[in-house]
CSV table of C-alpha atoms in Angstrom, one decimal:
chain,number,residue,atom,x,y,z
S,1,UNK,CA,-40.6,-3.1,22.5
S,2,UNK,CA,-37.8,-1.3,23.6
S,3,UNK,CA,-38.0,-3.3,27.1
S,4,UNK,CA,-38.2,-6.5,24.9
S,5,UNK,CA,-34.9,-5.7,22.8
S,6,UNK,CA,-33.2,-4.6,25.8
S,7,UNK,CA,-33.3,-7.9,27.4
S,8,UNK,CA,-32.1,-9.4,24.7
S,9,UNK,CA,-29.4,-7.8,24.7
S,10,UNK,CA,-28.6,-9.1,28.4
S,11,UNK,CA,-29.7,-12.7,27.4
S,12,UNK,CA,-25.9,-14.0,27.3
S,13,UNK,CA,-25.3,-16.4,25.1
S,14,UNK,CA,-24.6,-20.1,25.6
S,15,UNK,CA,-22.3,-21.7,23.3
S,16,UNK,CA,-20.6,-25.5,23.7
S,17,UNK,CA,-17.0,-25.6,24.8
S,18,UNK,CA,-17.3,-27.5,20.6
S,19,UNK,CA,-17.3,-24.0,19.5
S,20,UNK,CA,-14.4,-22.6,21.0
S,21,UNK,CA,-12.0,-20.7,18.7
S,22,UNK,CA,-9.2,-18.6,19.2
S,23,UNK,CA,-10.4,-15.2,19.6
S,24,UNK,CA,-13.8,-16.7,21.9
S,25,UNK,CA,-14.5,-14.7,24.4
S,26,UNK,CA,-15.9,-16.6,27.4
S,27,UNK,CA,-17.8,-15.1,30.0
S,28,UNK,CA,-16.9,-17.4,33.5
S,29,UNK,CA,-17.9,-16.3,36.6
S,30,UNK,CA,-18.6,-12.7,36.2
S,31,UNK,CA,-14.6,-12.3,34.1
S,32,UNK,CA,-13.8,-11.9,30.7
S,33,UNK,CA,-11.3,-13.8,29.1
S,34,UNK,CA,-10.0,-14.5,26.0
S,35,UNK,CA,-9.2,-18.2,24.2
S,36,UNK,CA,-5.7,-18.0,22.8
S,37,UNK,CA,-5.1,-21.1,22.0
S,38,UNK,CA,-7.8,-24.4,21.5
S,39,UNK,CA,-6.5,-28.2,21.6
S,40,UNK,CA,-10.1,-31.1,21.6
S,41,UNK,CA,-8.0,-34.0,23.2
S,42,UNK,CA,-9.3,-37.3,24.6
S,43,UNK,CA,-7.4,-39.2,26.5
S,44,UNK,CA,-7.2,-43.6,26.1
S,45,UNK,CA,-10.3,-43.5,28.3
S,46,UNK,CA,-12.7,-41.5,29.1
S,47,UNK,CA,-14.5,-38.6,27.2
S,48,UNK,CA,-13.1,-36.1,24.7
S,49,UNK,CA,-12.1,-32.9,26.7
S,50,UNK,CA,-11.4,-29.5,25.6
S,51,UNK,CA,-7.7,-27.9,26.9
S,52,UNK,CA,-7.8,-24.2,26.4
S,53,UNK,CA,-4.9,-21.0,27.5
S,54,UNK,CA,-6.9,-18.2,28.4
S,55,UNK,CA,-5.9,-15.0,28.1
S,56,UNK,CA,-7.2,-11.8,31.2
S,57,UNK,CA,-9.3,-9.2,29.1
S,58,UNK,CA,-8.6,-6.7,32.0
S,59,UNK,CA,-5.0,-8.2,33.5
S,60,UNK,CA,-3.4,-10.7,30.8
S,61,UNK,CA,-3.0,-13.0,32.8
S,62,UNK,CA,-3.4,-16.0,31.1
S,63,UNK,CA,-4.0,-19.9,33.0
S,64,UNK,CA,-5.0,-23.0,31.0
S,65,UNK,CA,-8.7,-24.4,31.4
S,66,UNK,CA,-9.7,-27.7,30.6
S,67,UNK,CA,-13.2,-28.0,29.6
S,68,UNK,CA,-15.5,-31.5,29.4
S,69,UNK,CA,-16.0,-31.7,25.9
S,70,UNK,CA,-19.8,-30.9,24.3
S,71,UNK,CA,-20.6,-28.5,27.7
S,72,UNK,CA,-22.7,-25.3,27.4
S,73,UNK,CA,-20.9,-22.4,29.2
S,74,UNK,CA,-21.5,-18.8,28.0
S,75,UNK,CA,-19.6,-16.7,25.0
S,76,UNK,CA,-20.0,-12.5,25.7
S,77,UNK,CA,-21.0,-10.5,23.3
S,78,UNK,CA,-17.8,-9.0,21.3
S,79,UNK,CA,-18.2,-5.9,19.1
S,80,UNK,CA,-15.1,-5.8,16.4
S,81,UNK,CA,-13.8,-2.8,14.8
S,82,UNK,CA,-11.9,-1.6,12.4
S,83,UNK,CA,-10.4,2.1,14.3
S,84,UNK,CA,-7.5,4.4,12.9
S,85,UNK,CA,-4.8,5.6,16.5
S,86,UNK,CA,-5.0,8.9,16.5
S,87,UNK,CA,-2.7,10.6,19.0
S,88,UNK,CA,-1.7,9.8,22.5
S,89,UNK,CA,-2.7,11.8,24.9
S,90,UNK,CA,-1.4,11.3,27.9
S,91,UNK,CA,-2.0,7.4,29.8
S,92,UNK,CA,-4.8,7.0,27.1
S,93,UNK,CA,-4.9,6.7,22.9
S,94,UNK,CA,-7.6,8.4,21.2
S,95,UNK,CA,-9.0,6.0,18.5
S,96,UNK,CA,-11.9,6.4,15.4
S,97,UNK,CA,-14.7,5.2,14.3
S,98,UNK,CA,-13.3,4.6,10.6
S,99,UNK,CA,-17.1,4.2,10.5
S,100,UNK,CA,-18.5,6.0,12.2
S,101,UNK,CA,-15.8,9.1,13.0
S,102,UNK,CA,-16.5,8.6,16.3
S,103,UNK,CA,-14.0,9.1,18.7
S,104,UNK,CA,-13.3,6.9,21.5
S,105,UNK,CA,-10.6,7.6,24.6
S,106,UNK,CA,-8.9,4.1,25.6
S,107,UNK,CA,-6.8,4.0,28.7
S,108,UNK,CA,-2.7,2.4,28.0
S,109,UNK,CA,-3.7,-0.7,30.3
S,110,UNK,CA,-6.3,-1.5,27.5
S,111,UNK,CA,-3.7,-0.8,24.2
S,112,UNK,CA,-0.8,-3.2,26.1
S,113,UNK,CA,2.1,-3.8,24.1
S,114,UNK,CA,0.0,-2.4,21.1
S,115,UNK,CA,1.6,0.6,21.2
S,116,UNK,CA,5.2,-0.1,20.8
S,117,UNK,CA,4.0,-1.2,17.3
S,118,UNK,CA,1.7,1.6,16.7
S,119,UNK,CA,2.0,5.1,14.4
S,120,UNK,CA,-0.5,7.6,14.1
S,121,UNK,CA,-3.3,7.5,11.6
S,122,UNK,CA,-2.6,3.6,11.6
S,123,UNK,CA,-6.0,1.1,12.0
S,124,UNK,CA,-6.5,-1.3,14.5
S,125,UNK,CA,-8.7,-3.7,15.3
S,126,UNK,CA,-10.6,-2.7,18.9
S,127,UNK,CA,-12.6,-5.2,20.1
S,128,UNK,CA,-15.3,-4.6,22.4
S,129,UNK,CA,-18.1,-4.8,24.5
S,130,UNK,CA,-21.4,-3.5,25.5
S,131,UNK,CA,-19.2,-0.3,24.3
S,132,UNK,CA,-16.6,-1.1,26.7
S,133,UNK,CA,-12.8,-1.2,25.2
S,134,UNK,CA,-11.7,-4.7,25.2
S,135,UNK,CA,-8.2,-5.1,23.8
S,136,UNK,CA,-6.4,-3.9,20.9
S,137,UNK,CA,-5.8,-6.2,17.9
S,138,UNK,CA,-3.1,-5.1,16.0
S,139,UNK,CA,-1.5,-6.9,12.4
S,140,UNK,CA,0.7,-9.8,12.8
S,141,UNK,CA,3.4,-8.0,11.6
S,142,UNK,CA,4.1,-3.9,11.1
S,143,UNK,CA,6.8,-1.9,9.2
S,144,UNK,CA,8.8,0.1,11.3
S,145,UNK,CA,11.6,2.8,11.3
S,146,UNK,CA,15.3,2.2,13.3
S,147,UNK,CA,15.9,5.2,14.7
S,148,UNK,CA,18.5,4.7,16.5
S,149,UNK,CA,21.2,1.4,17.0
S,150,UNK,CA,24.7,1.2,16.5
S,151,UNK,CA,26.5,1.5,13.5
S,152,UNK,CA,25.9,-1.6,11.2
S,153,UNK,CA,29.7,-3.7,11.1
S,154,UNK,CA,29.7,-4.8,7.3
S,155,UNK,CA,31.1,-8.6,6.6
S,156,UNK,CA,28.2,-9.7,9.9
S,157,UNK,CA,25.2,-11.1,8.3
S,158,UNK,CA,27.3,-14.8,8.8
S,159,UNK,CA,27.5,-14.8,12.0
S,160,UNK,CA,23.8,-14.6,14.0
S,161,UNK,CA,25.2,-11.8,16.4
S,162,UNK,CA,21.9,-9.3,17.5
S,163,UNK,CA,22.4,-5.8,18.6
S,164,UNK,CA,19.4,-3.0,20.9
S,165,UNK,CA,17.5,-0.9,18.2
S,166,UNK,CA,15.1,1.5,19.0
S,167,UNK,CA,12.2,1.7,16.8
S,168,UNK,CA,10.2,4.8,15.9
S,169,UNK,CA,7.6,3.9,18.3
S,170,UNK,CA,10.4,3.9,21.4
S,171,UNK,CA,10.5,0.1,21.7
S,172,UNK,CA,13.4,-1.7,21.9
S,173,UNK,CA,14.6,-4.6,19.6
S,174,UNK,CA,16.9,-6.4,18.7
S,175,UNK,CA,17.9,-6.9,15.9
S,176,UNK,CA,21.2,-8.5,13.2
S,177,UNK,CA,25.0,-6.8,13.0
S,178,UNK,CA,24.3,-5.2,9.6
S,179,UNK,CA,21.5,-3.6,10.3
S,180,UNK,CA,21.7,1.1,10.2
S,181,UNK,CA,20.0,3.9,11.5
S,182,UNK,CA,17.4,4.6,9.4
S,183,UNK,CA,17.0,1.1,7.8
S,184,UNK,CA,12.7,-0.1,8.2
S,185,UNK,CA,12.6,-3.6,9.4
S,186,UNK,CA,9.2,-5.4,9.9
S,187,UNK,CA,8.7,-6.6,13.6
S,188,UNK,CA,6.2,-9.2,15.3
S,189,UNK,CA,4.0,-7.5,16.7
S,190,UNK,CA,3.1,-10.7,19.3
S,191,UNK,CA,6.7,-11.3,20.0
S,192,UNK,CA,8.3,-7.7,19.3
S,193,UNK,CA,11.0,-10.1,17.3
S,194,UNK,CA,12.9,-8.7,14.1
S,195,UNK,CA,11.2,-10.5,11.0
S,196,UNK,CA,13.4,-8.6,8.4
S,197,UNK,CA,14.4,-5.7,6.5
S,198,UNK,CA,12.4,-3.8,4.1
S,199,UNK,CA,13.8,-2.9,0.5
S,200,UNK,CA,13.5,-0.2,-0.6
S,201,UNK,CA,11.6,0.2,-3.7
C-alpha cells in the first residue's frame, strides 16, 4: 500500500498546453519553470500556438518559449501555503506554517526580492515542490513606513519630481517630493514602484 502511494506521488502530472495559465509550474527537462505570462496566438496560416514567458524557479532567469497548441507537457505539483514570516537568521528567513505551526527556514536566494517588502509577522504564500520551497508570493502591494528621505518640499505636488526614500525594510524607492520621513506609503511588490501615500485614519 505504501509503495502504491509512493508511486502515485512520483507519477508526473501531464497537462495540455491549452491548460497553461499564470502560476503554472512546468517541468521541462528536469528544470522547474513558472509561467508568468501566456497568450494563445493563431497565425494567419498554421496551427494555434501558446506563447509564454517562463521564469526559472531557482535562478529567476526569464525566457520566452512557444508551444504548439494542445501538446502534452509535464507540470509540477506545487503546494502553496500561507506562512507567517517570523525572523531573519543570517542568510535564512524563517517562516511558520499557519496551519501546522511548523517552522521552515528558507534561503535568501529563494526569498529573492520579496525580502525588500516583508515585515516580521507578515503573512506570505510559500510555494513548495516535494517539500522544497520554490518562491515567495506577496500581495500585489504592501504598506511600509518611510524611515528616511530628504525633507519634503511644499508646493511640489504638481511638478512630478521624485527623490529616493528608504523603507523600513531597507529597500530604497523613488517617491514624490512631498513625502516625508515617518509617512506610510503603498508600494508595488513586483516593481518596487510607489503607489500612493497612506492617510492616517
